[in-house]
Coordinates of N, CA and C in Angstrom, one line a residue:
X1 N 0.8 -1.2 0.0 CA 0.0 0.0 0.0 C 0.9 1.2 0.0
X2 N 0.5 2.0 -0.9 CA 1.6 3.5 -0.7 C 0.0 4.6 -1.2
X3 N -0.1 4.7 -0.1 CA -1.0 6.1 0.1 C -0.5 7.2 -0.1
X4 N -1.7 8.3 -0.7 CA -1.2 9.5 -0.7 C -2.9 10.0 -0.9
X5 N -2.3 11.7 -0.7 CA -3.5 12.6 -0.7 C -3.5 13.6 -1.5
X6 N -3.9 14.1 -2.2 CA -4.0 15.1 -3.6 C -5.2 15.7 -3.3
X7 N -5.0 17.3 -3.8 CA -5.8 18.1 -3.4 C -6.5 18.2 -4.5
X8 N -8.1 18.5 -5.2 CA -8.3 18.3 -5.9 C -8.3 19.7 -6.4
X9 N -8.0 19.9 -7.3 CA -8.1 21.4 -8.4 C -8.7 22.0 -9.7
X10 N -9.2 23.1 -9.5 CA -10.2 23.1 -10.4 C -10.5 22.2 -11.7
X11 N -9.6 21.9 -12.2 CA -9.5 21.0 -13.6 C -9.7 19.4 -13.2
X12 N -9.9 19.0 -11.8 CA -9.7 17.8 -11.2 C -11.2 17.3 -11.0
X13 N -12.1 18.5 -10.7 CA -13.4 18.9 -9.8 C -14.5 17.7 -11.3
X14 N -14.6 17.7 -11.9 CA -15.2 17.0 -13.1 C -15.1 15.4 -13.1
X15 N -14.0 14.7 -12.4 CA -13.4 13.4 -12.0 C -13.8 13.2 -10.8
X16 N -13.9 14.4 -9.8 CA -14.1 14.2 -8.1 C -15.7 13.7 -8.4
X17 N -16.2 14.7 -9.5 CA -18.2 14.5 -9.3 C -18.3 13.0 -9.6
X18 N -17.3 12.3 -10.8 CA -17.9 11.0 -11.3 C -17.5 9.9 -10.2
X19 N -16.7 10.3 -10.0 CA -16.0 9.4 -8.5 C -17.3 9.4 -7.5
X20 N -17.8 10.9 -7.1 CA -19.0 10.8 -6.1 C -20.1 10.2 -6.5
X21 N -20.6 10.1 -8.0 CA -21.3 9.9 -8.2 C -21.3 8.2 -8.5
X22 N -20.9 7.0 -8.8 CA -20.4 6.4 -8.5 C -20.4 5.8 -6.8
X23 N -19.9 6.2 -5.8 CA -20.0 5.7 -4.3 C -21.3 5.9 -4.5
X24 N -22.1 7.2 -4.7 CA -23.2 7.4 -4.0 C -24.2 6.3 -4.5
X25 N -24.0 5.5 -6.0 CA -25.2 4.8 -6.4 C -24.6 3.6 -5.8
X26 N -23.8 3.5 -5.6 CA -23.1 1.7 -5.2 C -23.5 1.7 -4.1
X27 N -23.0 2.9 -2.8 CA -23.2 2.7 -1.2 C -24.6 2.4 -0.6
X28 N -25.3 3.6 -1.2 CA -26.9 4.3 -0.8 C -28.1 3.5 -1.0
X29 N -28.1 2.7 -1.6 CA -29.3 2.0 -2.2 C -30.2 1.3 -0.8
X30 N -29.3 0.7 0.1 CA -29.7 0.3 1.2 C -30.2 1.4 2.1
X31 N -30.0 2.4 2.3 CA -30.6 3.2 3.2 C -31.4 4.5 2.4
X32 N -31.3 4.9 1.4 CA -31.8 6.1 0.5 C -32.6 5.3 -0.3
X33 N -33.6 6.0 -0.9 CA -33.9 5.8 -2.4 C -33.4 6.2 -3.9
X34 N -34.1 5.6 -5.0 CA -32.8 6.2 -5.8 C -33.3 7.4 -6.1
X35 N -34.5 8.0 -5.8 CA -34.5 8.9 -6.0 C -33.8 10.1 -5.2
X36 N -34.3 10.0 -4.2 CA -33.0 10.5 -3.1 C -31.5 10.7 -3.3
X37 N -31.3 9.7 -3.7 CA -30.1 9.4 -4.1 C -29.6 10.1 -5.0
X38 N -29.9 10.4 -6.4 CA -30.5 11.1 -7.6 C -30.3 12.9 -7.1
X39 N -30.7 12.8 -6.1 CA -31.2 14.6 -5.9 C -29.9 15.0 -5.1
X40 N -30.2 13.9 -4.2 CA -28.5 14.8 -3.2 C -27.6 14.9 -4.4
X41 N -26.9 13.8 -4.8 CA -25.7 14.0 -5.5 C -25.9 15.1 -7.0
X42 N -27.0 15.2 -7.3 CA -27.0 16.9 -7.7 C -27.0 18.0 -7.2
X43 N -27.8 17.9 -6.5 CA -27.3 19.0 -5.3 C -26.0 19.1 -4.6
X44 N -25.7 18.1 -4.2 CA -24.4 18.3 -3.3 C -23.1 17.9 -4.0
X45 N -23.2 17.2 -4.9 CA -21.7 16.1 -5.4 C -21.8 16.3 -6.9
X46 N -22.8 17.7 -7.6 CA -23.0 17.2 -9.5 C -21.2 18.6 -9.5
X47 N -20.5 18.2 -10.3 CA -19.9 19.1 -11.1 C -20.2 20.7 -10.6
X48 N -20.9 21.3 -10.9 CA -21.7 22.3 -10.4 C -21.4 22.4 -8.8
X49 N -22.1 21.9 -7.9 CA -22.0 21.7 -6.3 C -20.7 21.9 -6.0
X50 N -19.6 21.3 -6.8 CA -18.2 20.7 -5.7 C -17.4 22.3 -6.2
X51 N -18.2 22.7 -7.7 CA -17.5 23.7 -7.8 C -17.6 25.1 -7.1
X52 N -19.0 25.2 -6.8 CA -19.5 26.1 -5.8 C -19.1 26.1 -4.3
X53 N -18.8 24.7 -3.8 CA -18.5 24.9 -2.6 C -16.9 25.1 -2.9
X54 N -16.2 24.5 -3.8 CA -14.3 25.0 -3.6 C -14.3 26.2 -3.3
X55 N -15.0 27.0 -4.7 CA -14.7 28.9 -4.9 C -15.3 29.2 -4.1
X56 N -16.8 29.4 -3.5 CA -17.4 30.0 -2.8 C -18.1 29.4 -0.9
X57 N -17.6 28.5 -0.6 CA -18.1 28.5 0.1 C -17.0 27.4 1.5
X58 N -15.8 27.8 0.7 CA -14.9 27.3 1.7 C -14.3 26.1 1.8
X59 N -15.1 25.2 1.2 CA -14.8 23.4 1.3 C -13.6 23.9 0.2
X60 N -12.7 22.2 0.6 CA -11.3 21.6 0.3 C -11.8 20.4 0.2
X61 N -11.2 19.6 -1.0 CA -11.2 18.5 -1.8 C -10.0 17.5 -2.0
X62 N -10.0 16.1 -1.1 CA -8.7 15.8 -1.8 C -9.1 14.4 -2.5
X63 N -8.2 14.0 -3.1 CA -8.5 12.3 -3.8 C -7.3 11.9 -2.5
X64 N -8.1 10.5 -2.7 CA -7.5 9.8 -1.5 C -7.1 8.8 -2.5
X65 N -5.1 8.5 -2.3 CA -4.9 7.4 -3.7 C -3.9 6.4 -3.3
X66 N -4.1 4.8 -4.0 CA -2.8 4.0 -3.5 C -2.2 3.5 -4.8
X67 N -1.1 4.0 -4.9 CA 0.4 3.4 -5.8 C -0.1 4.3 -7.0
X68 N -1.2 5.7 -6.8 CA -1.2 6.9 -7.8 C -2.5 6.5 -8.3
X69 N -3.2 5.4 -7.9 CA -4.6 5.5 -8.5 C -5.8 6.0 -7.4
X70 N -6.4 6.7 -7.7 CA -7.5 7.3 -7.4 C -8.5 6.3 -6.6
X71 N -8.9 6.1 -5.2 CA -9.4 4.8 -4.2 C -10.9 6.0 -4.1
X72 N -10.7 7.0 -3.7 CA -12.1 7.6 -2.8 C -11.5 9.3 -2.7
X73 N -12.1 9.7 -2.1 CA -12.2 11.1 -1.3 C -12.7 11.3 -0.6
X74 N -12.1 12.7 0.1 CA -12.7 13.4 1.5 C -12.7 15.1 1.3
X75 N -13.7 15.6 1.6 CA -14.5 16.8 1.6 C -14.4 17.8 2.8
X76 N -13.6 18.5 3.1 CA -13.6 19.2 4.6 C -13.6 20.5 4.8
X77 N -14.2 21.0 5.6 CA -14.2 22.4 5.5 C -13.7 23.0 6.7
X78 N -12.5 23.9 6.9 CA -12.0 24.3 8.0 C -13.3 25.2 8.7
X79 N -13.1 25.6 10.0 CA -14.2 26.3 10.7 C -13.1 26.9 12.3
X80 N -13.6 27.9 12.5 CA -12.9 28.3 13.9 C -12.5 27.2 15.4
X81 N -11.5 26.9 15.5 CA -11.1 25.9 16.0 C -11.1 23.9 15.7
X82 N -12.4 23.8 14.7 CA -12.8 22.7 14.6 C -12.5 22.7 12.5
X83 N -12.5 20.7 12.4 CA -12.8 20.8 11.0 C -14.1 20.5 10.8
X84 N -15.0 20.4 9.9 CA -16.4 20.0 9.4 C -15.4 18.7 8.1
X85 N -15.8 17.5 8.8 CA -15.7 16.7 7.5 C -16.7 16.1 6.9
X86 N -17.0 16.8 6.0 CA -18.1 17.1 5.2 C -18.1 15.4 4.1
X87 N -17.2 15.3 3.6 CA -17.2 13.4 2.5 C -16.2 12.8 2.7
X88 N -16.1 11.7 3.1 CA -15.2 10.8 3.5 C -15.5 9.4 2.3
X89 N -15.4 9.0 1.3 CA -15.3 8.0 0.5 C -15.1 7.1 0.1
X90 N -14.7 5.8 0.2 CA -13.9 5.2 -0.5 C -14.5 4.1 -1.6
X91 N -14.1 4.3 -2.7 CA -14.6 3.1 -4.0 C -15.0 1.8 -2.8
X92 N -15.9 1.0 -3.0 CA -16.3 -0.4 -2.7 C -14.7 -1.9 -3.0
X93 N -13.5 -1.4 -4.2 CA -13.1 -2.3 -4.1 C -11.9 -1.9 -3.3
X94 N -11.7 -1.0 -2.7 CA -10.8 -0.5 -2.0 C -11.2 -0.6 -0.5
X95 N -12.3 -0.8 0.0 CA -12.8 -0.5 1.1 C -12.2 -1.9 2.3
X96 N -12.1 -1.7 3.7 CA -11.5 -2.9 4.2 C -10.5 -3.3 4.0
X97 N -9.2 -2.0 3.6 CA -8.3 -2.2 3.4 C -7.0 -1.2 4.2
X98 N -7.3 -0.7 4.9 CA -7.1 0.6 5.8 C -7.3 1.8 5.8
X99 N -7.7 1.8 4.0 CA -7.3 3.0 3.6 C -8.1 4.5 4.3
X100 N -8.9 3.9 5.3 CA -10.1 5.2 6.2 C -8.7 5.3 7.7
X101 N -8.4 4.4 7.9 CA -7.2 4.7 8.6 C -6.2 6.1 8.2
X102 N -6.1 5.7 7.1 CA -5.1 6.4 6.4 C -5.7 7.8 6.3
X103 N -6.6 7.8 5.7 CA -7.0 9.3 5.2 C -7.4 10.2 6.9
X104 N -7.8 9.1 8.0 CA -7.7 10.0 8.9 C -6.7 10.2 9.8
X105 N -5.5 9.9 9.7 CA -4.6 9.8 10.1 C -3.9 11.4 9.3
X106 N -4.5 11.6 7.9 CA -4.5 12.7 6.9 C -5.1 14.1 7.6
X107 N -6.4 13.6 8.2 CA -7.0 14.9 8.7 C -6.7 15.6 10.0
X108 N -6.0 13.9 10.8 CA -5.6 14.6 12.2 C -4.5 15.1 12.0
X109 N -3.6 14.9 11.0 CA -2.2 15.7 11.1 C -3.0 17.4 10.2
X110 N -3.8 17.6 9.5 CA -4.4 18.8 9.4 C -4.8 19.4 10.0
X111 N -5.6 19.0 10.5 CA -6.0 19.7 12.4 C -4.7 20.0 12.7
X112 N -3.4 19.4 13.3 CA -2.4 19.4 13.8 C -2.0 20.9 13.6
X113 N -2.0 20.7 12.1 CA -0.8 21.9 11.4 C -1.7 23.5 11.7
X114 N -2.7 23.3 11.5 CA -4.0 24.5 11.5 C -4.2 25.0 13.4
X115 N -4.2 24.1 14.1 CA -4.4 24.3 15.4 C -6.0 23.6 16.0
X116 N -6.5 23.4 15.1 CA -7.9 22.8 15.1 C -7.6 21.6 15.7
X117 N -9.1 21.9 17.2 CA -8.8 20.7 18.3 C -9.9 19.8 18.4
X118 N -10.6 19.6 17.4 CA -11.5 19.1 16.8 C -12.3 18.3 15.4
X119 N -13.0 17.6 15.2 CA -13.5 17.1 13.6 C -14.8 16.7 14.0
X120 N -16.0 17.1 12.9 CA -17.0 16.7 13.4 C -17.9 16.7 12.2
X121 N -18.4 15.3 12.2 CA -19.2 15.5 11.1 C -20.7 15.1 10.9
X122 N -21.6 14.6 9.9 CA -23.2 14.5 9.8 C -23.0 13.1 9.5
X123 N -23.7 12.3 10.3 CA -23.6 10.8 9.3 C -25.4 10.1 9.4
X124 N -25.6 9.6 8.2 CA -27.0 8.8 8.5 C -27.3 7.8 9.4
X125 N -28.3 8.3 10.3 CA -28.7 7.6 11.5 C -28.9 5.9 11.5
X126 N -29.4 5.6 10.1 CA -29.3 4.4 9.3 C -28.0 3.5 8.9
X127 N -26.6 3.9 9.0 CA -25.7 4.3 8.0 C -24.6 3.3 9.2
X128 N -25.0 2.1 9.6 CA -24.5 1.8 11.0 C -23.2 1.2 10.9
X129 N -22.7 0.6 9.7 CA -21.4 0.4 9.3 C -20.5 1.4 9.3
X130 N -21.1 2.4 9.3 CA -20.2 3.6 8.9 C -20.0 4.4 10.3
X131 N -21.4 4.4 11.0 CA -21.0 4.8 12.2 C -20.0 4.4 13.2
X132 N -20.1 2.6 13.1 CA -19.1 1.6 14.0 C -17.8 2.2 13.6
X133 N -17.6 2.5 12.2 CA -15.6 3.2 11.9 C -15.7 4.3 12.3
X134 N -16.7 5.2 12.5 CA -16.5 6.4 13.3 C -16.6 6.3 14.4
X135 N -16.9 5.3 15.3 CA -17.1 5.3 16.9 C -15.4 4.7 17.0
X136 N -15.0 3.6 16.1 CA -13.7 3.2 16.5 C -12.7 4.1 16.3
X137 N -12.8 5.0 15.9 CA -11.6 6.2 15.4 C -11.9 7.0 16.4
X138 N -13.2 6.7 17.3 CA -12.9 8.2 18.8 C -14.0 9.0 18.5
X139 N -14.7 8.9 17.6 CA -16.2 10.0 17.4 C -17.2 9.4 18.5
X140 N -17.4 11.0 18.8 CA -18.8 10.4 19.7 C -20.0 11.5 19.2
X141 N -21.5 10.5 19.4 CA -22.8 10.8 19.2 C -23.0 12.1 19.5
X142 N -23.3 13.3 19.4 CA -23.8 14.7 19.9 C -24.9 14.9 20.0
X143 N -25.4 14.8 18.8 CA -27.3 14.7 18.5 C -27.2 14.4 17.7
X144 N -28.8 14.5 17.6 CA -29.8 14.1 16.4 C -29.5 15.1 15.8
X145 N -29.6 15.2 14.3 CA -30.3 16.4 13.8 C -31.1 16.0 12.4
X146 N -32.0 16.5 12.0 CA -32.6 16.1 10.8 C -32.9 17.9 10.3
X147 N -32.7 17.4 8.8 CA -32.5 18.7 7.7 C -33.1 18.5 6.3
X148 N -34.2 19.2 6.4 CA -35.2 19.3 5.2 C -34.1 20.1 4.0
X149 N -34.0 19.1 3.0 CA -32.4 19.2 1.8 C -33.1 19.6 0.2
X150 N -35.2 20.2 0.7 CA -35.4 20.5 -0.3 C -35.7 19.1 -1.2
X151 N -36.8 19.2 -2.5 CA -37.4 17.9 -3.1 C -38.0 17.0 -2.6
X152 N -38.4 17.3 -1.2 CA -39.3 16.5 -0.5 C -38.3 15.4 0.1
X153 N -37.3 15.7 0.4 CA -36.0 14.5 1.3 C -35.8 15.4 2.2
X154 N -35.2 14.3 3.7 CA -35.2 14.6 4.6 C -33.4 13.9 4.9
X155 N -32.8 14.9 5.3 CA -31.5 13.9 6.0 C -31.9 13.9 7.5
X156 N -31.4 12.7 7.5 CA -31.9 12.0 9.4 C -30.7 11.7 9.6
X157 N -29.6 12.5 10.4 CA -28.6 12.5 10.8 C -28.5 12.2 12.1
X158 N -27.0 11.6 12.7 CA -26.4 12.0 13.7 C -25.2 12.7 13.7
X159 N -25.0 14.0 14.5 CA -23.6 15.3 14.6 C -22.8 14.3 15.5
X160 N -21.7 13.7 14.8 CA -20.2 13.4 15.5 C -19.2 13.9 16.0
X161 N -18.6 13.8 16.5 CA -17.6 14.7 17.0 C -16.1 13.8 17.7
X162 N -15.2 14.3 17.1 CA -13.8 13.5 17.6 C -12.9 14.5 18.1
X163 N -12.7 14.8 19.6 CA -12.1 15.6 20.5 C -10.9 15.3 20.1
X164 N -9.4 16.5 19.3 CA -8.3 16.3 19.5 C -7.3 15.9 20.6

């Protein structure tokens, strides 16, 4: 395994959407609908979205890669003392392989360098595989929160939080 992390850049942002777009039909099916499914990732992950949140709204983008090929990505947005990790990814044949070790092992040396003594993110209440690798990495439950995302979908979250 030889990890690395690449920032994605404007000319990259077009590859980041098909890569999202991609996890999100493979992952989601069991807890979302496809229509659901369908809406967020235009909304949040089309081409359009990833470009708006780089220029304007503060999120950073990296590809997460082993021996130079492209496995997943992660989405993060700095914030006053804390990060917001906004997408955490990884392709299905990559997964179970450390590589969520790795990329957070990526975020806590970012926090490091920034002074940020915190990470904290939204995960689906549903979504229990994913929770158990964030409970084992040190995240803990804060609340509930659920967020009307527009088109008649509802995100039914739980706010995580991993104390530096």
């Amino acid at each position: 395994m030889s990890f690395s992390v690449k920032k994605v850049e404007q000319e990259d942002i077009k590859q980041l959407a098909a890569i999202a777009s991609e996890v999100w039909h493979e992952y989601f099916p069991c807890i979302l609908s496809e229509g659901q499914i369908d809406y967020m990732v235009e909304k949040f992950q089309s081409e359009h979205a990833l470009r708006d949140q780089v220029e304007n709204q503060g999120y950073e983008y990296y590809f997460l890669a082993d021996s130079g090929t492209v496995i997943g990505y992660t989405g993060i947005k700095p914030e006053p003392g804390k990060l917001f990790l906004s997408k955490l990814y990884i392709l299905k044949q990559y997964r179970k392989q450390g590589f969520a070790s790795e990329a957070f092992a990526f975020l806590r040396q970012y926090c490091a360098e920034r002074g940020l003594k915190s990470i904290w993110l939204t995960v689906n209440r549903h979504n229990a595989d994913t929770i158990a690798v964030y409970k084992k990495k040190g995240f803990s439950v804060m609340r509930e929160q659920e967020a009307d995302i527009g088109g008649g979908y509802v995100m039914d979250d739980y706010v995580m939080e991993l104390t530096l």
